[in-house]
């Protein structure tokens, strides 16, 4: 399957922008003494959080214990505390690098496409320019 150059440029640019701007937290499993589903892990936008602050897992464990105690004493359902995942920094930096590589690939492919189609674009302009000279009474001119 051969994709057109413009399609490849669009796909690379789209993937680059998505990688730079969309946080992709895929954390749901247990993490160092915190069971699955006890914490709502979040991450911020990768481009803006290249060096996020460290997450203190002891504080997260305390928040989970407090939420369990609150749920058992009040009889209400368990509400998971939110915290930034400890691996968000590494994931954000990886996403930024992949996004920049995708954007560089889009620029490179776009420049090569622009150079390879320069002759055909110039030929079209030449034909359009001389079409009015060959047919002076044609409808191409605004003022006569």
Coordinates of C-alpha atoms in Angstrom, one line a residue:
X1 CA 0.0 0.0 0.0
X2 CA 1.4 3.3 -1.1
X3 CA 0.2 6.5 0.6
X4 CA 0.3 9.9 -1.0
X5 CA 2.9 12.2 0.4
X6 CA 0.4 14.7 1.6
X7 CA -1.4 11.9 3.5
X8 CA 1.9 10.9 5.2
X9 CA 2.6 14.6 6.1
X10 CA -0.9 15.0 7.6
X11 CA -0.7 11.8 9.6
X12 CA 2.8 12.6 11.0
X13 CA 1.8 16.2 11.9
X14 CA -1.5 14.9 13.6
X15 CA 0.4 12.3 15.6
X16 CA 3.0 14.8 16.6
X17 CA 0.4 17.3 17.9
X18 CA -1.5 14.6 19.7
X19 CA 1.7 13.3 21.4
X20 CA 2.6 16.9 22.5
X21 CA -0.8 18.0 23.8
X22 CA -2.7 14.9 25.0
X23 CA -1.8 13.2 28.2
X24 CA -1.9 9.5 27.8
X25 CA -2.2 8.0 31.3
X26 CA -2.6 4.2 30.9
X27 CA -2.2 3.5 34.6
X28 CA -4.7 1.3 36.3
X29 CA -2.9 -1.5 37.9
X30 CA -1.4 -1.8 41.4
X31 CA 1.6 0.4 42.2
X32 CA 3.9 -0.3 45.2
X33 CA 1.4 -1.2 47.9
X34 CA -1.6 0.6 46.3
X35 CA -4.2 -1.8 44.9
X36 CA -5.9 -1.5 41.6
X37 CA -8.6 1.2 41.5
X38 CA -7.7 2.8 44.9
X39 CA -6.3 5.9 43.3
X40 CA -7.3 7.9 40.3
X41 CA -4.0 8.5 38.5
X42 CA -3.7 11.6 36.3
X43 CA -1.0 13.2 34.2
X44 CA -0.9 16.8 32.8
X45 CA -0.1 17.9 29.3
X46 CA 3.2 16.5 28.3
X47 CA 4.5 19.6 26.7
X48 CA 3.9 21.6 29.9
X49 CA 5.1 19.0 32.4
X50 CA 8.6 17.9 31.3
X51 CA 9.8 18.0 34.9
X52 CA 6.8 17.5 37.2
X53 CA 7.3 17.4 41.0
X54 CA 8.0 14.1 42.6
X55 CA 5.0 12.2 44.0
X56 CA 5.3 11.1 47.6
X57 CA 3.8 7.6 47.6
X58 CA 3.5 7.7 51.4
X59 CA 1.1 10.7 51.2
X60 CA -0.9 8.8 48.5
X61 CA -1.1 5.8 50.8
X62 CA -2.3 7.9 53.6
X63 CA -4.9 9.5 51.4
X64 CA -6.1 6.0 50.4
X65 CA -6.3 4.9 54.0
X66 CA -8.2 8.1 55.0
X67 CA -10.6 7.5 52.1
X68 CA -11.2 3.9 53.3
X69 CA -11.8 5.1 56.9
X70 CA -14.2 7.8 55.7
X71 CA -16.1 5.4 53.5
X72 CA -16.4 2.8 56.3
X73 CA -17.5 5.3 59.0
X74 CA -20.0 7.3 57.0
X75 CA -21.4 4.3 55.0
X76 CA -20.9 6.2 51.7
X77 CA -19.2 4.5 48.8
X78 CA -15.4 4.7 48.5
X79 CA -14.2 7.8 46.6
X80 CA -10.7 7.3 45.2
X81 CA -8.3 10.1 45.8
X82 CA -6.6 11.7 42.8
X83 CA -2.8 11.9 42.4
X84 CA -0.3 12.4 39.7
X85 CA 1.3 9.1 38.7
X86 CA 5.0 8.8 39.7
X87 CA 5.9 7.9 36.1
X88 CA 4.2 10.9 34.4
X89 CA 7.5 12.7 34.1
X90 CA 9.2 10.0 32.1
X91 CA 6.1 9.4 30.0
X92 CA 5.7 13.1 29.3
X93 CA 9.3 13.5 28.2
X94 CA 9.0 10.4 26.0
X95 CA 5.8 11.8 24.4
X96 CA 7.5 15.1 23.7
X97 CA 10.5 13.4 22.0
X98 CA 8.1 11.2 20.0
X99 CA 6.0 14.3 19.1
X100 CA 9.0 16.3 18.0
X101 CA 10.2 13.4 15.9
X102 CA 6.8 13.0 14.2
X103 CA 6.7 16.8 13.5
X104 CA 10.3 16.6 12.1
X105 CA 9.2 13.7 9.9
X106 CA 6.2 15.6 8.7
X107 CA 8.4 18.6 7.8
X108 CA 10.9 16.5 6.0
X109 CA 8.3 14.6 4.0
X110 CA 6.5 17.9 3.2
X111 CA 9.7 19.5 2.0
X112 CA 10.6 16.6 -0.2
X113 CA 7.0 16.6 -1.6
X114 CA 7.2 20.3 -2.3
X115 CA 10.5 19.9 -4.2
X116 CA 9.3 17.0 -6.3
X117 CA 6.1 18.7 -7.4
X118 CA 7.7 22.1 -8.1
X119 CA 8.0 21.4 -11.8
X120 CA 4.3 20.4 -12.2
X121 CA 3.2 23.5 -10.2
X122 CA 5.4 25.8 -12.4
X123 CA 4.0 24.1 -15.6
X124 CA 0.4 24.7 -14.4
X125 CA 1.2 28.4 -13.7
X126 CA 2.9 28.7 -17.1
X127 CA -0.2 27.3 -18.8
X128 CA -2.6 29.5 -16.9
X129 CA -0.4 32.6 -17.7
X130 CA -0.3 31.9 -21.4
X131 CA -3.9 30.8 -21.7
X132 CA -4.9 34.4 -21.5
X133 CA -2.3 35.5 -24.1
X134 CA -3.5 32.9 -26.7
X135 CA -7.2 33.7 -26.3
X136 CA -7.5 37.5 -25.6
X137 CA -11.3 37.4 -25.8
X138 CA -11.5 34.6 -23.3
X139 CA -13.2 35.0 -19.9
X140 CA -9.9 35.0 -18.0
X141 CA -9.5 38.7 -17.9
X142 CA -11.4 41.0 -15.5
X143 CA -10.6 44.3 -17.3
X144 CA -10.5 44.6 -21.0

